[in-house]
Amino acid sequence: MPTSFIPTAADLLRLSPDIVLTAGGALMMVIEPLTGAARKARMAAIAVLLIAAAMALSVMAYSDPGTSFSGMLVVDGFSTFFRILVYGCGLLTVLMSVDYFKRERGSESGEYYALIVFSLVGQSLMASANELVLLFIGLEISSIAGYIMAGYLRDDKRNNESALKYFLLGSFATAFMLYGVAWIYGLTGSTNLDTVRRAILGGAMEQSGQMLMIATALMFVGFAFKISAAPFHVWAPDVYQGAPAPVAAFLSAGAKAAAFAMLVRVAASAFFPLSAKWEMLLWATALATMIVGNFAALRQSNIKRMLAYSSVAHAGYILVAVTAHSEVGIAAVMFYLASYVLMTIGVFAVVTLVASKGERFVEIDDFSGLVQRQPMLAIALTIFLFSLIGIPLTGGFFAKFYVFKAALDSNLTWLTILGLLNSAAAAFYYLRVLVVMYMKPAAEGAGPVDPAGIGIKAAIVASAVGTLYLGVYPSAVLDFAGKAAQLVK
Amino acid sequence: MGDNLLSLILCTPLIGVLVLLFIPGTMKNAIRWWANISAVAGFLVSLPLIMNFDKSLDGYQFVERINWIPALGVQYLIGVDGISVLMVMLTTFMGMLAIFSSWDSINDKVKEYYAMFLLQQVGMIGVFISLDFMLFYVFWELVLVPMYFIIGVWGGPRKLYAAIKFFLYTLAGGVLMLLGIITLYLQHIAQTGVATFEITQLMNTQMPMWMEQLVFWSFFLGFAIKVPMFPFHTWLPDAHTEAPTAGSVILAAVLLKMGTYGFIRFSLPLLPNASADRTIVNVLVVLSLIGIIYGALVSLMQQDWKKLVAYSSVSHLGFCTLGIFALNEQGIAGSVIQQINHGISTGMLFLIVGVIYERRHTREIKEYGGLAHVMPNYAVVFAFAMLSSAGLPLLNGFIGEFTILQAAFQANMAWGAFAVTGVIFGAAYLLWLYQRTMLGEVTNEKNKGLKDLNWKEWVVFVPLMAWAIAIGVYPKPYFDILEKPVAAIVERVNGPKAPVNAAVIELKKTEAR
């Protein structure tokens, strides 16, 4: 129990990235109306600086790992990894959004960048919370910013549909989760993950096993919604298709990474004693998610929708590693998400460019002859697609390898076989894009793609370099993930 | 050089690609020149390999080892034994000729074409020299990508279908193979605590029989699809038929050999008990025999010249897998030699189709007839390739088929008896093809003015013919270089044996001489 309510220096350092982002985001909201229309692009620069500062601070905080604020927040390898990951994702999203709103509405939007920053605060808290209520707060901060971002082009019908759907279903799912948290509090007398774990080990399971299972199931509904696991994935295609492309990237990469961080931490700490009981549920969810995602993606003609289903399928692969409930599994989740974030951001960035004003060109056939129209863009997209398929020398390969290795290590043989077959079948829909890109002539009237701005170029290059780096030299990230995974307990 | 010879061989085509990227796409001739220079250089740097290879040594030579991913125990570990040396030479040699043969036939996206071809070389060489299973797998999967583009971009009318089918089929095989690899790897960790993909270390892994069989079937799916063995062969006719000529040549000559090589390098030594299991051997031999006979029969029925050659590959590769699973020294040595022979003969046959396709843009057999009158030199070369493929004594095909048949008879009379029919059918479809296209009167007006072989085509055919004769007349060096590694594999599968086999192989060598 706390002896003093005055936070110590260590407490503050561990929270400092969130403090900087919150204060900076609030400041951005204040100065946004005061900035002339011509200068709004500067807001993106401010956001970049803020995120870079947050990254630096989270690295500094990691030099002295531990909990803070009476065990509410934990800074360890795992949380630092995910902090950096979501910040990186936010950074890339900011870069790819520059010029996007100018193209779509004729003017830059300052508060959009503030929303990204706020959302990052939420995601960062999700990654580092050691306490269910803080976790919930982080989730809500992240989600609410996400709801607004999804409907950011408010005159666009699809944006509105996307935002409304995301908001209604999202709130419903978080309510489930909150309900589960309340049950947990009732059963164990705490919302702190370590205390809950001790309570479960100390007999809560015997006294009220049924109720505990209901509580975890309720929470799982909330998690499953956020990671878009089947059957709670139905929102994802509509939301990603309707939302502005950079926002779709942000939601399917960063928000999903943070949601997985939260799921893994809760599953591996508080509810680890129950993992045997969870296994069947996770097993079935992982399989259903892979199958639903891949087979629905096969039938799509809209690339954003296809990518949405593909992101559902990837959630399935990651769930395979979660099902393994081992340290190797956790490390696999971490590595997978790192490469997944890079390739997803990259692929959406290319889609953003090709889509052109009003996002007119988002059918797969609109990519025909891209290699003639924009060779560099086509090559970048090729790297991302091969990574999504899981071809060696891209991050996606080692990610899949690591996941399935972890699963086999935990004797999940059938899940591994079905997962591998799924990943082979998935190649088909990614190949369709490659086929139209390389092997079909450009359609009539498909002009040259608009010249790319510096921001989105940087985002694409960074994602491509990152994807290849993880494929050629995965050691650094693998080692870090391996070490960080041991700290979760 | 010296210590890094293998890396040099591996990197030469890669350096070629990197330089190629800086040549503007409009300078087509410069690109062609550079690609050919790279390919010739690729072949030249591989020559010291065979010259300095010491066939009297056991184990691997020219070994290079660098830690790649310590966390997983993946190493950049390369080295060669007699089998891989031959495969590397086949790759660099056929790659050089295939690239040269594309000089006039590829005029569209020239730069990308040659870049893909050179990358393909890197992947294939990598497959044959990897001594780390993970490294092998990386190269194995990488080979898919260039071939997918070669078929899909520069292929024939149904190229999209063929390219996707090729990719998905082989990818599915690959991921299932990965399952076996990981199982073996985890089993090794469980027993020794050492995380490694090094083949020689994985050999020490003890597995219960059921698990070994499971891993065997998982490898089998990966390799059998690549070979391809019946009933996984359906991608092959499509891919071969739609690929551009040089693509078909490389596909037949080298790419398919990755599958048979996989059996020899991985399935047999790593899973000796499963490989010697009666059920498994019977299944594989029966599939091989079906492949031999079915491939030949289907070839007889083809109306499309190129498709005929493609199906003949199924038949010939059936011999290769039959040889492997005869599980004796002649069988495996014969299989490796037959793999090279198939590369030479079928490579030539595809080039021959390519020559006529360049001139007439059709592959329908009934469009031709009496070409020998119009293109006498062409007819001679075709006759040569046909006879080499059909296994005429003193040409290369004979040596491989004869050795394999001998091995099959030695293992089981019935196997040999069935396989022999494949030889007969093989002669039948080839001779009939020759008759329909080359002999008789010129029936089609369009064929009257066809030009005979030009110098560029001669340049491709002459080395292949020379090699075919060399193997046919004097195969001893090939048997010599294969002796040690093959004996090691057979000993691993069958346990140490009385020197009966050695005597037989000695006898065989005298016969072949």
Short mmCIF file of C-alpha atoms in Angstrom, two decimals, chain A residues 123-365:
data_model
loop_
_atom_site.label_atom_id
_atom_site.label_comp_id
_atom_site.label_asym_id
_atom_site.label_seq_id
_atom_site.Cartn_x
_atom_site.Cartn_y
_atom_site.Cartn_z
CA GLN A 123 -2.35 2.32 -26.56
CA SER A 124 0.75 2.95 -24.51
CA LEU A 125 -1.29 2.54 -21.33
CA MET A 126 -2.79 -0.66 -22.66
CA ALA A 127 0.72 -1.97 -23.16
CA SER A 128 1.98 -0.96 -19.73
CA ALA A 129 -1.06 -1.19 -17.44
CA ASN A 130 -0.74 -3.72 -14.67
CA GLU A 131 -4.21 -3.15 -13.45
CA LEU A 132 -7.58 -3.83 -15.01
CA VAL A 133 -9.14 -0.42 -14.55
CA LEU A 134 -6.16 1.39 -15.98
CA LEU A 135 -6.24 -1.10 -18.81
CA PHE A 136 -9.83 -0.22 -19.46
CA ILE A 137 -9.08 3.49 -19.37
CA GLY A 138 -6.27 3.02 -21.85
CA LEU A 139 -8.55 1.03 -24.11
CA GLU A 140 -11.20 3.72 -24.01
CA ILE A 141 -8.77 6.56 -24.68
CA SER A 142 -7.41 4.70 -27.63
CA SER A 143 -10.83 3.65 -28.93
CA ILE A 144 -12.59 6.96 -28.63
CA ALA A 145 -9.84 8.70 -30.55
CA GLY A 146 -10.14 5.88 -33.05
CA TYR A 147 -13.90 6.35 -33.45
CA ILE A 148 -13.42 9.98 -34.34
CA MET A 149 -10.57 9.23 -36.69
CA ALA A 150 -12.60 6.60 -38.53
CA GLY A 151 -15.22 9.23 -39.34
CA TYR A 152 -12.84 12.06 -39.83
CA LEU A 153 -14.04 13.04 -43.30
CA ARG A 154 -17.43 13.89 -41.95
CA ASP A 155 -18.97 14.74 -45.31
CA ASP A 156 -18.18 11.32 -46.63
CA LYS A 157 -20.96 8.76 -46.24
CA ARG A 158 -18.61 5.80 -45.96
CA ASN A 159 -16.63 7.53 -43.24
CA ASN A 160 -19.80 8.09 -41.28
CA GLU A 161 -20.89 4.50 -41.64
CA SER A 162 -17.48 3.35 -40.59
CA ALA A 163 -17.34 5.55 -37.51
CA LEU A 164 -20.85 4.76 -36.36
CA LYS A 165 -20.38 1.04 -36.75
CA TYR A 166 -17.05 1.11 -35.01
CA PHE A 167 -18.43 3.22 -32.20
CA LEU A 168 -21.59 1.21 -31.55
CA LEU A 169 -19.98 -2.20 -31.71
CA GLY A 170 -16.85 -1.02 -29.95
CA SER A 171 -18.72 0.45 -27.02
CA PHE A 172 -20.79 -2.68 -26.73
CA ALA A 173 -17.69 -4.84 -26.61
CA THR A 174 -15.85 -2.66 -24.10
CA ALA A 175 -18.95 -2.78 -21.93
CA PHE A 176 -18.60 -6.55 -21.88
CA MET A 177 -15.04 -6.18 -20.84
CA LEU A 178 -15.87 -3.73 -18.09
CA TYR A 179 -18.54 -6.07 -16.84
CA GLY A 180 -15.94 -8.82 -16.70
CA VAL A 181 -13.58 -6.56 -14.76
CA ALA A 182 -16.35 -5.85 -12.26
CA TRP A 183 -16.88 -9.60 -11.76
CA ILE A 184 -13.18 -10.11 -11.25
CA TYR A 185 -13.14 -7.39 -8.64
CA GLY A 186 -16.08 -8.99 -6.93
CA LEU A 187 -14.45 -12.41 -6.92
CA THR A 188 -10.91 -11.51 -5.97
CA GLY A 189 -11.24 -8.15 -4.30
CA SER A 190 -8.71 -6.52 -6.57
CA THR A 191 -8.12 -5.31 -10.07
CA ASN A 192 -4.37 -5.50 -9.86
CA LEU A 193 -3.13 -8.26 -12.12
CA ASP A 194 -0.63 -9.67 -9.63
CA THR A 195 -3.14 -9.66 -6.80
CA VAL A 196 -5.75 -11.31 -9.00
CA ARG A 197 -3.26 -13.97 -9.90
CA ARG A 198 -2.43 -14.61 -6.28
CA ALA A 199 -6.11 -14.76 -5.42
CA ILE A 200 -6.74 -17.32 -8.13
CA LEU A 201 -3.78 -19.40 -7.02
CA GLY A 202 -4.88 -18.96 -3.42
CA GLY A 203 -8.21 -20.64 -3.79
CA ALA A 204 -10.57 -18.35 -5.71
CA MET A 205 -10.70 -21.01 -8.37
CA GLU A 206 -11.95 -23.63 -5.97
CA GLN A 207 -14.46 -21.34 -4.31
CA SER A 208 -15.99 -19.78 -7.37
CA GLY A 209 -14.63 -21.48 -10.45
CA GLN A 210 -17.78 -21.09 -12.52
CA MET A 211 -18.07 -17.40 -11.85
CA LEU A 212 -14.39 -16.88 -12.57
CA MET A 213 -14.80 -18.52 -15.92
CA ILE A 214 -17.77 -16.30 -16.73
CA ALA A 215 -15.77 -13.25 -15.75
CA THR A 216 -12.85 -14.19 -17.96
CA ALA A 217 -15.21 -15.05 -20.80
CA LEU A 218 -16.81 -11.62 -20.55
CA MET A 219 -13.41 -9.98 -20.68
CA PHE A 220 -12.41 -12.16 -23.59
CA VAL A 221 -15.34 -10.84 -25.61
CA GLY A 222 -13.93 -7.36 -25.24
CA PHE A 223 -10.44 -8.48 -26.19
CA ALA A 224 -11.66 -10.54 -29.11
CA PHE A 225 -13.51 -7.55 -30.47
CA LYS A 226 -10.44 -5.34 -30.30
CA ILE A 227 -8.16 -7.85 -31.97
CA SER A 228 -10.93 -8.63 -34.47
CA ALA A 229 -11.04 -12.32 -33.71
CA ALA A 230 -13.88 -14.36 -35.15
CA PRO A 231 -16.80 -14.21 -34.47
CA PHE A 232 -16.29 -10.67 -33.20
CA HIS A 233 -14.57 -9.52 -36.37
CA VAL A 234 -17.60 -8.42 -38.39
CA TRP A 235 -16.98 -4.74 -37.79
CA ALA A 236 -13.47 -4.82 -39.22
CA PRO A 237 -14.18 -5.01 -42.98
CA ASP A 238 -16.81 -2.27 -42.88
CA VAL A 239 -14.73 -0.01 -40.70
CA TYR A 240 -11.49 -0.44 -42.64
CA GLN A 241 -13.23 -0.05 -45.95
CA GLY A 242 -15.05 3.10 -44.92
CA ALA A 243 -12.37 4.82 -42.89
CA PRO A 244 -9.74 7.01 -44.51
CA ALA A 245 -6.91 4.73 -45.64
CA PRO A 246 -4.30 6.06 -43.19
CA VAL A 247 -6.77 5.60 -40.35
CA ALA A 248 -7.49 2.07 -41.48
CA ALA A 249 -3.75 1.46 -41.32
CA PHE A 250 -3.57 2.90 -37.84
CA LEU A 251 -6.50 0.87 -36.56
CA SER A 252 -5.42 -2.40 -38.08
CA ALA A 253 -1.79 -2.05 -37.04
CA GLY A 254 -1.31 -0.03 -33.86
CA ALA A 255 -4.68 -0.54 -32.23
CA LYS A 256 -4.45 -4.26 -32.85
CA ALA A 257 -0.90 -4.47 -31.51
CA ALA A 258 -1.96 -2.69 -28.32
CA ALA A 259 -4.99 -4.94 -27.94
CA PHE A 260 -2.79 -8.00 -28.26
CA ALA A 261 -0.37 -6.58 -25.72
CA MET A 262 -3.27 -6.23 -23.30
CA LEU A 263 -4.61 -9.69 -24.04
CA VAL A 264 -1.22 -11.33 -23.64
CA ARG A 265 -0.42 -9.55 -20.43
CA VAL A 266 -3.71 -10.41 -18.82
CA ALA A 267 -3.60 -13.99 -20.06
CA ALA A 268 0.00 -14.51 -19.03
CA SER A 269 -0.19 -12.86 -15.64
CA ALA A 270 -3.54 -12.69 -13.88
CA PHE A 271 -5.20 -15.60 -15.63
CA PHE A 272 -2.16 -17.74 -16.24
CA PRO A 273 -3.34 -20.27 -13.64
CA LEU A 274 -6.46 -20.73 -15.76
CA SER A 275 -4.60 -21.14 -19.03
CA ALA A 276 -5.40 -24.83 -19.34
CA LYS A 277 -9.09 -24.02 -19.20
CA TRP A 278 -8.66 -21.25 -21.73
CA GLU A 279 -6.80 -23.36 -24.19
CA MET A 280 -9.78 -24.90 -25.98
CA LEU A 281 -11.46 -21.54 -26.33
CA LEU A 282 -8.33 -19.90 -27.70
CA TRP A 283 -7.68 -22.87 -29.96
CA ALA A 284 -11.10 -22.66 -31.53
CA THR A 285 -10.99 -18.88 -31.78
CA ALA A 286 -7.58 -18.93 -33.44
CA LEU A 287 -8.67 -21.49 -35.99
CA ALA A 288 -11.99 -19.79 -36.71
CA THR A 289 -10.29 -16.44 -37.07
CA MET A 290 -7.74 -17.76 -39.56
CA ILE A 291 -10.34 -19.56 -41.62
CA VAL A 292 -12.92 -16.79 -41.63
CA GLY A 293 -10.32 -14.15 -42.43
CA ASN A 294 -8.64 -16.03 -45.24
CA PHE A 295 -11.68 -17.42 -46.94
CA ALA A 296 -13.57 -14.17 -46.79
CA ALA A 297 -10.53 -12.36 -48.16
CA LEU A 298 -10.46 -14.69 -51.14
CA ARG A 299 -13.77 -13.29 -52.32
CA GLN A 300 -13.09 -9.57 -52.03
CA SER A 301 -12.62 -7.25 -54.94
CA ASN A 302 -12.05 -4.12 -52.87
CA ILE A 303 -8.48 -4.01 -51.68
CA LYS A 304 -9.22 -2.26 -48.38
CA ARG A 305 -11.82 -4.87 -47.59
CA MET A 306 -9.46 -7.62 -48.60
CA LEU A 307 -6.79 -6.19 -46.33
CA ALA A 308 -9.32 -5.99 -43.53
CA TYR A 309 -10.06 -9.70 -43.83
CA SER A 310 -6.37 -10.39 -44.18
CA SER A 311 -5.79 -8.53 -40.92
CA VAL A 312 -8.42 -10.76 -39.34
CA ALA A 313 -6.50 -13.78 -40.60
CA HIS A 314 -3.26 -12.43 -39.20
CA ALA A 315 -4.97 -11.97 -35.84
CA GLY A 316 -5.69 -15.67 -36.13
CA TYR A 317 -2.02 -16.54 -36.61
CA ILE A 318 -1.10 -14.42 -33.63
CA LEU A 319 -3.79 -16.13 -31.58
CA VAL A 320 -2.10 -19.43 -32.42
CA ALA A 321 0.93 -18.15 -30.55
CA VAL A 322 -1.25 -16.91 -27.69
CA THR A 323 -2.83 -20.35 -27.48
CA ALA A 324 0.62 -21.79 -26.93
CA HIS A 325 0.66 -19.87 -23.61
CA SER A 326 4.40 -20.17 -23.22
CA GLU A 327 7.27 -17.72 -23.15
CA VAL A 328 8.18 -18.70 -26.68
CA GLY A 329 4.58 -18.01 -27.61
CA ILE A 330 4.69 -14.54 -26.12
CA ALA A 331 7.95 -13.79 -27.90
CA ALA A 332 6.33 -15.00 -31.10
CA VAL A 333 3.37 -12.67 -30.57
CA MET A 334 5.79 -9.79 -30.11
CA PHE A 335 7.84 -10.55 -33.18
CA TYR A 336 4.79 -11.20 -35.29
CA LEU A 337 3.23 -7.91 -34.33
CA ALA A 338 6.42 -6.03 -35.08
CA SER A 339 6.56 -7.35 -38.61
CA TYR A 340 2.78 -7.20 -38.99
CA VAL A 341 2.71 -3.51 -38.07
CA LEU A 342 5.39 -2.70 -40.64
CA MET A 343 3.86 -4.60 -43.49
CA THR A 344 0.33 -3.43 -42.74
CA ILE A 345 1.30 0.22 -42.54
CA GLY A 346 3.31 -0.21 -45.73
CA VAL A 347 0.56 -1.84 -47.69
CA PHE A 348 -2.03 0.73 -46.59
CA ALA A 349 0.36 3.55 -47.44
CA VAL A 350 0.65 2.24 -50.98
CA VAL A 351 -3.12 1.87 -51.15
CA THR A 352 -3.51 5.45 -49.93
CA LEU A 353 -1.36 6.67 -52.80
CA VAL A 354 -2.90 4.57 -55.51
CA ALA A 355 -6.44 5.33 -54.33
CA SER A 356 -6.06 9.01 -55.35
CA LYS A 357 -8.44 11.81 -54.49
CA GLY A 358 -11.71 10.59 -53.03
CA GLU A 359 -10.25 7.10 -52.75
CA ARG A 360 -11.60 6.25 -56.17
CA PHE A 361 -9.17 3.49 -57.02
CA VAL A 362 -9.53 0.90 -54.31
CA GLU A 363 -10.62 -2.07 -56.38
CA ILE A 364 -7.93 -4.70 -56.89
CA ASP A 365 -8.26 -4.21 -60.63
#
